[in-house]
PDB file of C-alpha atoms and ligand atoms in Angstrom:
ATOM      1  CA  MET A   1     -56.753  46.796  51.083  1.00  0.00           C
ATOM      2  CA  MET A   2     -58.235  46.659  47.602  1.00  0.00           C
ATOM      3  CA  ALA A   3     -57.548  49.738  45.501  1.00  0.00           C
ATOM      4  CA  GLN A   4     -60.627  51.848  44.841  1.00  0.00           C
ATOM      5  CA  ARG A   5     -61.095  52.100  41.084  1.00  0.00           C
ATOM      6  CA  LYS A   6     -63.403  54.625  39.498  1.00  0.00           C
ATOM      7  CA  SER A   7     -65.559  53.013  36.784  1.00  0.00           C
ATOM      8  CA  LEU A   8     -65.769  54.730  33.403  1.00  0.00           C
ATOM      9  CA  ALA A   9     -69.417  55.657  34.102  1.00  0.00           C
ATOM     10  CA  GLN A  10     -68.381  57.595  37.256  1.00  0.00           C
ATOM     11  CA  ASN A  11     -65.747  59.549  35.341  1.00  0.00           C
ATOM     12  CA  THR A  12     -66.483  63.287  35.695  1.00  0.00           C
ATOM     13  CA  ASP A  13     -64.876  63.867  32.280  1.00  0.00           C
ATOM     14  CA  LEU A  14     -67.987  62.309  30.714  1.00  0.00           C
ATOM     15  CA  PHE A  15     -71.131  64.176  29.700  1.00  0.00           C
ATOM     16  CA  PRO A  16     -74.250  62.723  28.094  1.00  0.00           C
ATOM     17  CA  ARG A  17     -76.060  63.773  24.937  1.00  0.00           C
ATOM     18  CA  GLU A  18     -79.596  62.634  24.275  1.00  0.00           C
ATOM     19  CA  ILE A  19     -80.558  61.620  20.766  1.00  0.00           C
ATOM     20  CA  ASP A  20     -84.211  61.042  19.961  1.00  0.00           C
ATOM     21  CA  ILE A  21     -85.196  58.296  17.582  1.00  0.00           C
ATOM     22  CA  GLU A  22     -88.577  59.701  16.734  1.00  0.00           C
ATOM     23  CA  ILE A  23     -90.100  56.799  14.832  1.00  0.00           C
ATOM     24  CA  CYS A  24     -89.825  54.412  17.789  1.00  0.00           C
ATOM     25  CA  LEU A  25     -90.131  57.019  20.558  1.00  0.00           C
ATOM     26  CA  LYS A  26     -86.792  56.040  22.110  1.00  0.00           C
ATOM     27  CA  THR A  27     -84.093  58.401  23.343  1.00  0.00           C
ATOM     28  CA  LEU A  28     -80.502  57.221  23.262  1.00  0.00           C
ATOM     29  CA  LYS A  29     -78.176  58.455  25.997  1.00  0.00           C
ATOM     30  CA  ILE A  30     -74.707  58.789  24.529  1.00  0.00           C
ATOM     31  CA  TYR A  31     -71.728  59.649  26.709  1.00  0.00           C
ATOM     32  CA  GLN A  32     -68.997  61.863  25.252  1.00  0.00           C
ATOM     33  CA  LYS A  33     -65.740  63.015  26.863  1.00  0.00           C
ATOM     34  CA  LEU A  34     -64.761  66.589  27.652  1.00  0.00           C
ATOM     35  CA  GLU A  35     -61.196  65.896  26.598  1.00  0.00           C
ATOM     36  CA  GLY A  36     -59.772  63.333  24.254  1.00  0.00           C
ATOM     37  CA  ASP A  37     -59.254  62.311  20.662  1.00  0.00           C
ATOM     38  CA  VAL A  38     -61.724  62.549  17.743  1.00  0.00           C
ATOM     39  CA  ASN A  39     -63.426  59.354  18.942  1.00  0.00           C
ATOM     40  CA  CYS A  40     -64.793  60.994  22.113  1.00  0.00           C
ATOM     41  CA  VAL A  41     -67.514  63.213  20.654  1.00  0.00           C
ATOM     42  CA  VAL A  42     -70.497  63.016  18.311  1.00  0.00           C
ATOM     43  CA  TRP A  43     -69.727  64.441  14.865  1.00  0.00           C
ATOM     44  CA  ASP A  44     -72.427  66.040  12.713  1.00  0.00           C
ATOM     45  CA  ALA A  45     -71.877  63.482   9.948  1.00  0.00           C
ATOM     46  CA  ALA A  46     -72.902  60.770  12.424  1.00  0.00           C
ATOM     47  CA  LEU A  47     -76.196  62.555  13.112  1.00  0.00           C
ATOM     48  CA  VAL A  48     -76.897  62.905   9.380  1.00  0.00           C
ATOM     49  CA  LEU A  49     -76.288  59.182   8.829  1.00  0.00           C
ATOM     50  CA  ALA A  50     -78.205  58.048  11.933  1.00  0.00           C
ATOM     51  CA  LYS A  51     -81.165  60.203  10.936  1.00  0.00           C
ATOM     52  CA  TYR A  52     -80.994  58.923   7.346  1.00  0.00           C
ATOM     53  CA  LEU A  53     -81.327  55.364   8.682  1.00  0.00           C
ATOM     54  CA  GLU A  54     -84.338  56.513  10.661  1.00  0.00           C
ATOM     55  CA  THR A  55     -85.839  58.126   7.537  1.00  0.00           C
ATOM     56  CA  MET A  56     -85.307  54.890   5.595  1.00  0.00           C
ATOM     57  CA  CYS A  57     -87.119  52.966   8.349  1.00  0.00           C
ATOM     58  CA  GLN A  58     -89.971  55.440   8.207  1.00  0.00           C
ATOM     59  CA  ASN A  59     -90.381  54.704   4.500  1.00  0.00           C
ATOM     60  CA  LYS A  60     -89.791  50.957   4.891  1.00  0.00           C
ATOM     61  CA  PRO A  61     -90.359  49.824   8.500  1.00  0.00           C
ATOM     62  CA  ASP A  62     -88.418  46.541   8.169  1.00  0.00           C
ATOM     63  CA  PHE A  63     -85.402  48.218   6.509  1.00  0.00           C
ATOM     64  CA  LEU A  64     -83.103  47.299   9.431  1.00  0.00           C
ATOM     65  CA  SER A  65     -85.075  44.563  11.200  1.00  0.00           C
ATOM     66  CA  GLY A  66     -82.774  41.638  11.943  1.00  0.00           C
ATOM     67  CA  ILE A  67     -80.124  42.624   9.430  1.00  0.00           C
ATOM     68  CA  ARG A  68     -76.385  42.446  10.119  1.00  0.00           C
ATOM     69  CA  VAL A  69     -74.739  45.868  10.267  1.00  0.00           C
ATOM     70  CA  LEU A  70     -71.049  46.685  10.652  1.00  0.00           C
ATOM     71  CA  GLU A  71     -69.980  50.188  11.635  1.00  0.00           C
ATOM     72  CA  LEU A  72     -66.422  51.372  10.957  1.00  0.00           C
ATOM     73  CA  GLY A  73     -64.858  54.145  13.068  1.00  0.00           C
ATOM     74  CA  SER A  74     -67.857  54.261  15.412  1.00  0.00           C
ATOM     75  CA  GLY A  75     -66.499  56.969  17.730  1.00  0.00           C
ATOM     76  CA  VAL A  76     -69.005  57.112  20.595  1.00  0.00           C
ATOM     77  CA  GLY A  77     -71.426  54.918  18.631  1.00  0.00           C
ATOM     78  CA  VAL A  78     -74.348  57.097  17.517  1.00  0.00           C
ATOM     79  CA  VAL A  79     -74.864  55.490  14.100  1.00  0.00           C
ATOM     80  CA  GLY A  80     -74.464  51.883  15.239  1.00  0.00           C
ATOM     81  CA  LEU A  81     -76.621  52.361  18.322  1.00  0.00           C
ATOM     82  CA  THR A  82     -79.343  54.012  16.235  1.00  0.00           C
ATOM     83  CA  ALA A  83     -79.272  51.080  13.799  1.00  0.00           C
ATOM     84  CA  ALA A  84     -79.501  48.640  16.728  1.00  0.00           C
ATOM     85  CA  THR A  85     -82.458  50.556  18.200  1.00  0.00           C
ATOM     86  CA  LEU A  86     -84.104  50.301  14.785  1.00  0.00           C
ATOM     87  CA  GLY A  87     -83.843  46.508  15.062  1.00  0.00           C
ATOM     88  CA  ALA A  88     -80.458  45.614  13.512  1.00  0.00           C
ATOM     89  CA  GLN A  89     -77.760  43.230  14.798  1.00  0.00           C
ATOM     90  CA  VAL A  90     -74.855  45.658  14.937  1.00  0.00           C
ATOM     91  CA  THR A  91     -71.112  45.290  15.378  1.00  0.00           C
ATOM     92  CA  LEU A  92     -69.600  48.672  16.209  1.00  0.00           C
ATOM     93  CA  THR A  93     -65.858  48.912  15.566  1.00  0.00           C
ATOM     94  CA  ASP A  94     -63.032  51.337  16.172  1.00  0.00           C
ATOM     95  CA  LEU A  95     -59.451  51.499  17.441  1.00  0.00           C
ATOM     96  CA  PRO A  96     -58.919  49.510  20.686  1.00  0.00           C
ATOM     97  CA  GLU A  97     -58.653  52.670  22.798  1.00  0.00           C
ATOM     98  CA  ALA A  98     -62.144  53.789  21.698  1.00  0.00           C
ATOM     99  CA  LEU A  99     -63.875  50.583  22.804  1.00  0.00           C
ATOM    100  CA  PRO A 100     -64.445  51.311  26.553  1.00  0.00           C
ATOM    101  CA  LEU A 101     -66.575  54.382  25.781  1.00  0.00           C
ATOM    102  CA  ILE A 102     -68.487  52.575  23.007  1.00  0.00           C
ATOM    103  CA  ARG A 103     -69.151  49.671  25.389  1.00  0.00           C
ATOM    104  CA  LEU A 104     -70.327  52.072  28.086  1.00  0.00           C
ATOM    105  CA  ASN A 105     -72.774  53.547  25.559  1.00  0.00           C
ATOM    106  CA  ILE A 106     -73.960  50.104  24.466  1.00  0.00           C
ATOM    107  CA  ASN A 107     -74.577  49.206  28.088  1.00  0.00           C
ATOM    108  CA  GLU A 108     -76.376  52.474  28.792  1.00  0.00           C
ATOM    109  CA  ASN A 109     -78.826  51.838  25.923  1.00  0.00           C
ATOM    110  CA  LYS A 110     -79.030  48.044  26.089  1.00  0.00           C
ATOM    111  CA  ALA A 111     -82.611  47.828  27.401  1.00  0.00           C
ATOM    112  CA  LYS A 112     -83.951  50.172  24.687  1.00  0.00           C
ATOM    113  CA  ILE A 113     -82.100  48.262  21.969  1.00  0.00           C
ATOM    114  CA  GLY A 114     -83.309  44.902  23.287  1.00  0.00           C
ATOM    115  CA  SER A 115     -86.904  46.115  23.489  1.00  0.00           C
ATOM    116  CA  MET A 116     -86.767  46.840  19.750  1.00  0.00           C
ATOM    117  CA  GLY A 117     -85.312  43.416  18.877  1.00  0.00           C
ATOM    118  CA  GLY A 118     -81.860  44.830  18.139  1.00  0.00           C
ATOM    119  CA  TYR A 119     -78.416  43.919  19.416  1.00  0.00           C
ATOM    120  CA  ALA A 120     -75.060  45.713  19.622  1.00  0.00           C
ATOM    121  CA  ILE A 121     -71.500  44.652  20.392  1.00  0.00           C
ATOM    122  CA  ALA A 122     -68.177  46.477  20.030  1.00  0.00           C
ATOM    123  CA  GLU A 123     -64.962  45.030  18.582  1.00  0.00           C
ATOM    124  CA  SER A 124     -61.624  46.404  17.540  1.00  0.00           C
ATOM    125  CA  LEU A 125     -61.193  46.788  13.786  1.00  0.00           C
ATOM    126  CA  ILE A 126     -58.221  48.782  12.566  1.00  0.00           C
ATOM    127  CA  TRP A 127     -58.510  49.810   8.909  1.00  0.00           C
ATOM    128  CA  GLY A 128     -56.085  48.063   6.597  1.00  0.00           C
ATOM    129  CA  GLU A 129     -55.341  45.342   9.158  1.00  0.00           C
ATOM    130  CA  SER A 130     -56.591  41.772   9.146  1.00  0.00           C
ATOM    131  CA  SER A 131     -59.538  40.872  11.368  1.00  0.00           C
ATOM    132  CA  SER A 132     -61.848  37.890  11.633  1.00  0.00           C
ATOM    133  CA  LEU A 133     -64.698  40.397  11.240  1.00  0.00           C
ATOM    134  CA  LEU A 134     -63.644  40.783   7.611  1.00  0.00           C
ATOM    135  CA  ASP A 135     -64.509  37.105   7.014  1.00  0.00           C
ATOM    136  CA  ASP A 136     -68.077  37.710   8.155  1.00  0.00           C
ATOM    137  CA  GLU A 137     -70.897  38.748   5.876  1.00  0.00           C
ATOM    138  CA  PHE A 138     -72.786  41.951   6.615  1.00  0.00           C
ATOM    139  CA  ASP A 139     -75.899  43.296   4.943  1.00  0.00           C
ATOM    140  CA  VAL A 140     -75.052  46.919   5.605  1.00  0.00           C
ATOM    141  CA  VAL A 141     -71.824  48.771   6.423  1.00  0.00           C
ATOM    142  CA  VAL A 142     -71.985  52.302   7.839  1.00  0.00           C
ATOM    143  CA  LEU A 143     -69.274  54.888   8.402  1.00  0.00           C
ATOM    144  CA  ALA A 144     -69.400  58.557   9.342  1.00  0.00           C
ATOM    145  CA  ASP A 145     -66.645  61.147   9.061  1.00  0.00           C
ATOM    146  CA  CYS A 146     -63.811  58.652   8.727  1.00  0.00           C
ATOM    147  CA  VAL A 147     -61.776  60.371   5.986  1.00  0.00           C
ATOM    148  CA  TYR A 148     -59.687  62.980   7.773  1.00  0.00           C
ATOM    149  CA  TYR A 149     -56.025  61.958   7.615  1.00  0.00           C
ATOM    150  CA  GLU A 150     -53.805  60.752   4.795  1.00  0.00           C
ATOM    151  CA  GLU A 151     -53.020  57.233   6.047  1.00  0.00           C
ATOM    152  CA  ALA A 152     -56.743  56.541   6.344  1.00  0.00           C
ATOM    153  CA  VAL A 153     -57.300  56.790   2.596  1.00  0.00           C
ATOM    154  CA  ASP A 154     -55.700  53.543   1.409  1.00  0.00           C
ATOM    155  CA  SER A 155     -56.315  51.591   4.604  1.00  0.00           C
ATOM    156  CA  LEU A 156     -60.024  52.402   4.611  1.00  0.00           C
ATOM    157  CA  ILE A 157     -60.366  51.487   0.925  1.00  0.00           C
ATOM    158  CA  GLU A 158     -58.585  48.171   1.700  1.00  0.00           C
ATOM    159  CA  THR A 159     -61.043  47.436   4.517  1.00  0.00           C
ATOM    160  CA  LEU A 160     -64.048  48.269   2.323  1.00  0.00           C
ATOM    161  CA  LYS A 161     -62.648  45.959  -0.380  1.00  0.00           C
ATOM    162  CA  SER A 162     -62.147  43.160   2.181  1.00  0.00           C
ATOM    163  CA  LEU A 163     -65.789  43.496   3.166  1.00  0.00           C
ATOM    164  CA  THR A 164     -66.814  42.727  -0.432  1.00  0.00           C
ATOM    165  CA  ASN A 165     -64.050  40.339  -1.545  1.00  0.00           C
ATOM    166  CA  THR A 166     -66.079  37.171  -2.096  1.00  0.00           C
ATOM    167  CA  SER A 167     -69.102  36.603  -4.310  1.00  0.00           C
ATOM    168  CA  SER A 168     -71.389  36.130  -1.296  1.00  0.00           C
ATOM    169  CA  LYS A 169     -70.396  39.403   0.350  1.00  0.00           C
ATOM    170  CA  LYS A 170     -72.634  42.146  -1.013  1.00  0.00           C
ATOM    171  CA  PRO A 171     -73.176  44.736   1.686  1.00  0.00           C
ATOM    172  CA  VAL A 172     -74.727  48.078   0.903  1.00  0.00           C
ATOM    173  CA  MET A 173     -72.515  50.736   2.438  1.00  0.00           C
ATOM    174  CA  TYR A 174     -73.633  54.165   3.621  1.00  0.00           C
ATOM    175  CA  LEU A 175     -70.977  56.796   4.194  1.00  0.00           C
ATOM    176  CA  THR A 176     -71.276  60.373   5.381  1.00  0.00           C
ATOM    177  CA  GLN A 177     -68.421  62.830   5.261  1.00  0.00           C
ATOM    178  CA  GLU A 178     -68.246  66.462   6.236  1.00  0.00           C
ATOM    179  CA  MET A 179     -66.630  68.524   3.475  1.00  0.00           C
ATOM    180  CA  ARG A 180     -64.071  70.705   5.253  1.00  0.00           C
ATOM    181  CA  ASP A 181     -62.655  73.923   3.868  1.00  0.00           C
ATOM    182  CA  SER A 182     -58.889  73.431   4.021  1.00  0.00           C
ATOM    183  CA  ASP A 183     -56.885  72.493   0.903  1.00  0.00           C
ATOM    184  CA  THR A 184     -55.462  69.451   2.718  1.00  0.00           C
ATOM    185  CA  GLN A 185     -58.910  68.099   3.567  1.00  0.00           C
ATOM    186  CA  ARG A 186     -60.209  68.788   0.044  1.00  0.00           C
ATOM    187  CA  GLU A 187     -57.253  66.909  -1.502  1.00  0.00           C
ATOM    188  CA  LEU A 188     -57.681  64.050   0.942  1.00  0.00           C
ATOM    189  CA  TRP A 189     -61.344  63.670   0.067  1.00  0.00           C
ATOM    190  CA  SER A 190     -60.655  63.899  -3.645  1.00  0.00           C
ATOM    191  CA  SER A 191     -58.034  61.143  -3.363  1.00  0.00           C
ATOM    192  CA  PHE A 192     -60.383  58.916  -1.324  1.00  0.00           C
ATOM    193  CA  TYR A 193     -63.361  59.568  -3.599  1.00  0.00           C
ATOM    194  CA  GLY A 194     -61.326  58.732  -6.710  1.00  0.00           C
ATOM    195  CA  LYS A 195     -60.262  55.386  -5.221  1.00  0.00           C
ATOM    196  CA  LEU A 196     -63.794  54.706  -3.997  1.00  0.00           C
ATOM    197  CA  THR A 197     -65.297  55.215  -7.462  1.00  0.00           C
ATOM    198  CA  ASP A 198     -62.506  53.112  -9.043  1.00  0.00           C
ATOM    199  CA  ASN A 199     -63.522  50.162  -6.884  1.00  0.00           C
ATOM    200  CA  PHE A 200     -67.239  50.561  -6.168  1.00  0.00           C
ATOM    201  CA  ASN A 201     -70.529  51.861  -7.520  1.00  0.00           C
ATOM    202  CA  VAL A 202     -71.090  55.140  -5.717  1.00  0.00           C
ATOM    203  CA  ASP A 203     -74.324  57.165  -5.626  1.00  0.00           C
ATOM    204  CA  LYS A 204     -74.764  60.512  -3.929  1.00  0.00           C
ATOM    205  CA  ILE A 205     -77.997  60.534  -1.937  1.00  0.00           C
ATOM    206  CA  PRO A 206     -79.738  63.860  -2.595  1.00  0.00           C
ATOM    207  CA  GLU A 207     -80.524  66.101   0.363  1.00  0.00           C
ATOM    208  CA  GLU A 208     -84.273  65.875  -0.321  1.00  0.00           C
ATOM    209  CA  GLU A 209     -84.130  62.116   0.418  1.00  0.00           C
ATOM    210  CA  GLN A 210     -82.447  62.729   3.775  1.00  0.00           C
ATOM    211  CA  HIS A 211     -83.960  63.636   7.147  1.00  0.00           C
ATOM    212  CA  ILE A 212     -85.652  67.009   6.850  1.00  0.00           C
ATOM    213  CA  ASN A 213     -83.874  68.475   9.906  1.00  0.00           C
ATOM    214  CA  TYR A 214     -80.583  66.584   9.748  1.00  0.00           C
ATOM    215  CA  ARG A 215     -79.018  67.273   6.368  1.00  0.00           C
ATOM    216  CA  SER A 216     -76.485  69.791   5.209  1.00  0.00           C
ATOM    217  CA  ALA A 217     -74.888  70.986   2.000  1.00  0.00           C
ATOM    218  CA  ASP A 218     -71.525  70.447   3.765  1.00  0.00           C
ATOM    219  CA  ILE A 219     -72.129  66.774   4.523  1.00  0.00           C
ATOM    220  CA  LEU A 220     -72.053  64.256   1.715  1.00  0.00           C
ATOM    221  CA  LEU A 221     -74.094  61.048   2.004  1.00  0.00           C
ATOM    222  CA  LEU A 222     -73.078  58.204  -0.300  1.00  0.00           C
ATOM    223  CA  ARG A 223     -74.571  54.807  -1.070  1.00  0.00           C
ATOM    224  CA  ILE A 224     -71.791  52.430  -2.083  1.00  0.00           C
ATOM    225  CA  SER A 225     -72.084  48.937  -3.517  1.00  0.00           C
ATOM    226  CA  LYS A 226     -69.963  46.317  -5.188  1.00  0.00           C
ATOM    227  CA  LYS A 227     -69.196  46.802  -8.891  1.00  0.00           C
TER     228      LYS A 227
HETATM  229  C1  LIG B   1     -63.956  61.888  13.164  1.00  0.00           C
HETATM  230  S1  LIG B   1     -64.209  60.443  14.112  1.00  0.00           S
HETATM  231  C2  LIG B   1     -65.863  59.992  13.684  1.00  0.00           C
HETATM  232  C3  LIG B   1     -66.503  59.172  14.751  1.00  0.00           C
HETATM  233  C4  LIG B   1     -67.964  58.800  14.502  1.00  0.00           C
HETATM  234  N1  LIG B   1     -68.093  57.996  13.312  1.00  0.00           N
HETATM  235  C5  LIG B   1     -68.803  60.050  14.384  1.00  0.00           C
HETATM  236  O1  LIG B   1     -69.043  60.480  13.239  1.00  0.00           O
HETATM  237  O2  LIG B   1     -69.202  60.609  15.408  1.00  0.00           O
HETATM  238  C6  LIG B   1     -63.250  59.199  13.237  1.00  0.00           C
HETATM  239  C7  LIG B   1     -63.279  57.827  13.895  1.00  0.00           C
HETATM  240  O3  LIG B   1     -62.436  56.933  13.158  1.00  0.00           O
HETATM  241  C8  LIG B   1     -61.657  56.177  14.074  1.00  0.00           C
HETATM  242  N2  LIG B   1     -60.420  55.756  13.407  1.00  0.00           N
HETATM  243  C9  LIG B   1     -59.410  56.542  12.975  1.00  0.00           C
HETATM  244  N3  LIG B   1     -58.439  55.816  12.414  1.00  0.00           N
HETATM  245  C10 LIG B   1     -58.839  54.532  12.483  1.00  0.00           C
HETATM  246  C11 LIG B   1     -58.260  53.308  12.057  1.00  0.00           C
HETATM  247  N4  LIG B   1     -57.058  53.289  11.454  1.00  0.00           N
HETATM  248  N5  LIG B   1     -58.930  52.178  12.265  1.00  0.00           N
HETATM  249  C12 LIG B   1     -60.156  52.206  12.876  1.00  0.00           C
HETATM  250  N6  LIG B   1     -60.758  53.319  13.302  1.00  0.00           N
HETATM  251  C13 LIG B   1     -60.114  54.481  13.115  1.00  0.00           C
HETATM  252  C14 LIG B   1     -61.399  57.154  15.212  1.00  0.00           C
HETATM  253  O4  LIG B   1     -61.002  56.488  16.402  1.00  0.00           O
HETATM  254  C15 LIG B   1     -62.749  57.842  15.317  1.00  0.00           C
HETATM  255  O5  LIG B   1     -63.641  57.156  16.145  1.00  0.00           O
END
């Protein structure tokens, strides 16, 4: 007899969160997990970045239409799926173990994304490691709340450099990061930020340019480009 296997979508550990994308009247359904690692829940920095993309599209409706977006450390996929619903061709990436939940969320929202002309796929991309994705050219790179442990600092900088290492690669990168209170997290951010500014042009996007309801003094939003 064939073994009965429970699909990820039937897993009782999962619970959905609805995220409205006001400018196109779509609501994303994003599954999170009750228990698991940091890649199983939506972090506030992801909401700030997703809503910033929406704000940009409000000001410039074709901001994301048809453009190639890469997301690093997607988690459950809020930022990438928002970009796809706003019309972008998005590759969401994370550690291999995070991909089943991201793919479930892509599948759950596929019809909405398709109706807006967008597209989303998920691939493994481990910071600091080689990947054929790093040979591709992206118009925009997005990453939310990815600086939270020491080994991430150099490996993430390496990946960002790889994404800009030929003359034709000129993505604009948007990064959000929650500023946490502990000394360890402050030092980690300071180390990352120093290396980021050594290698890239970095602008802080003021709160007044962000979404009126989704911005916070504790969450930094940066626009990063090639020097
Ligand atoms: C704090 S979570 C943020 C998730 C999502 N961006 C959000 O804001 O909701 C950090 C993410 O980075 C991913 N991550 C951590 N180390 C990684 C690595 N070395 N390579 C790729 N992804 C990594 C984790 O799996 C997780 O999804």
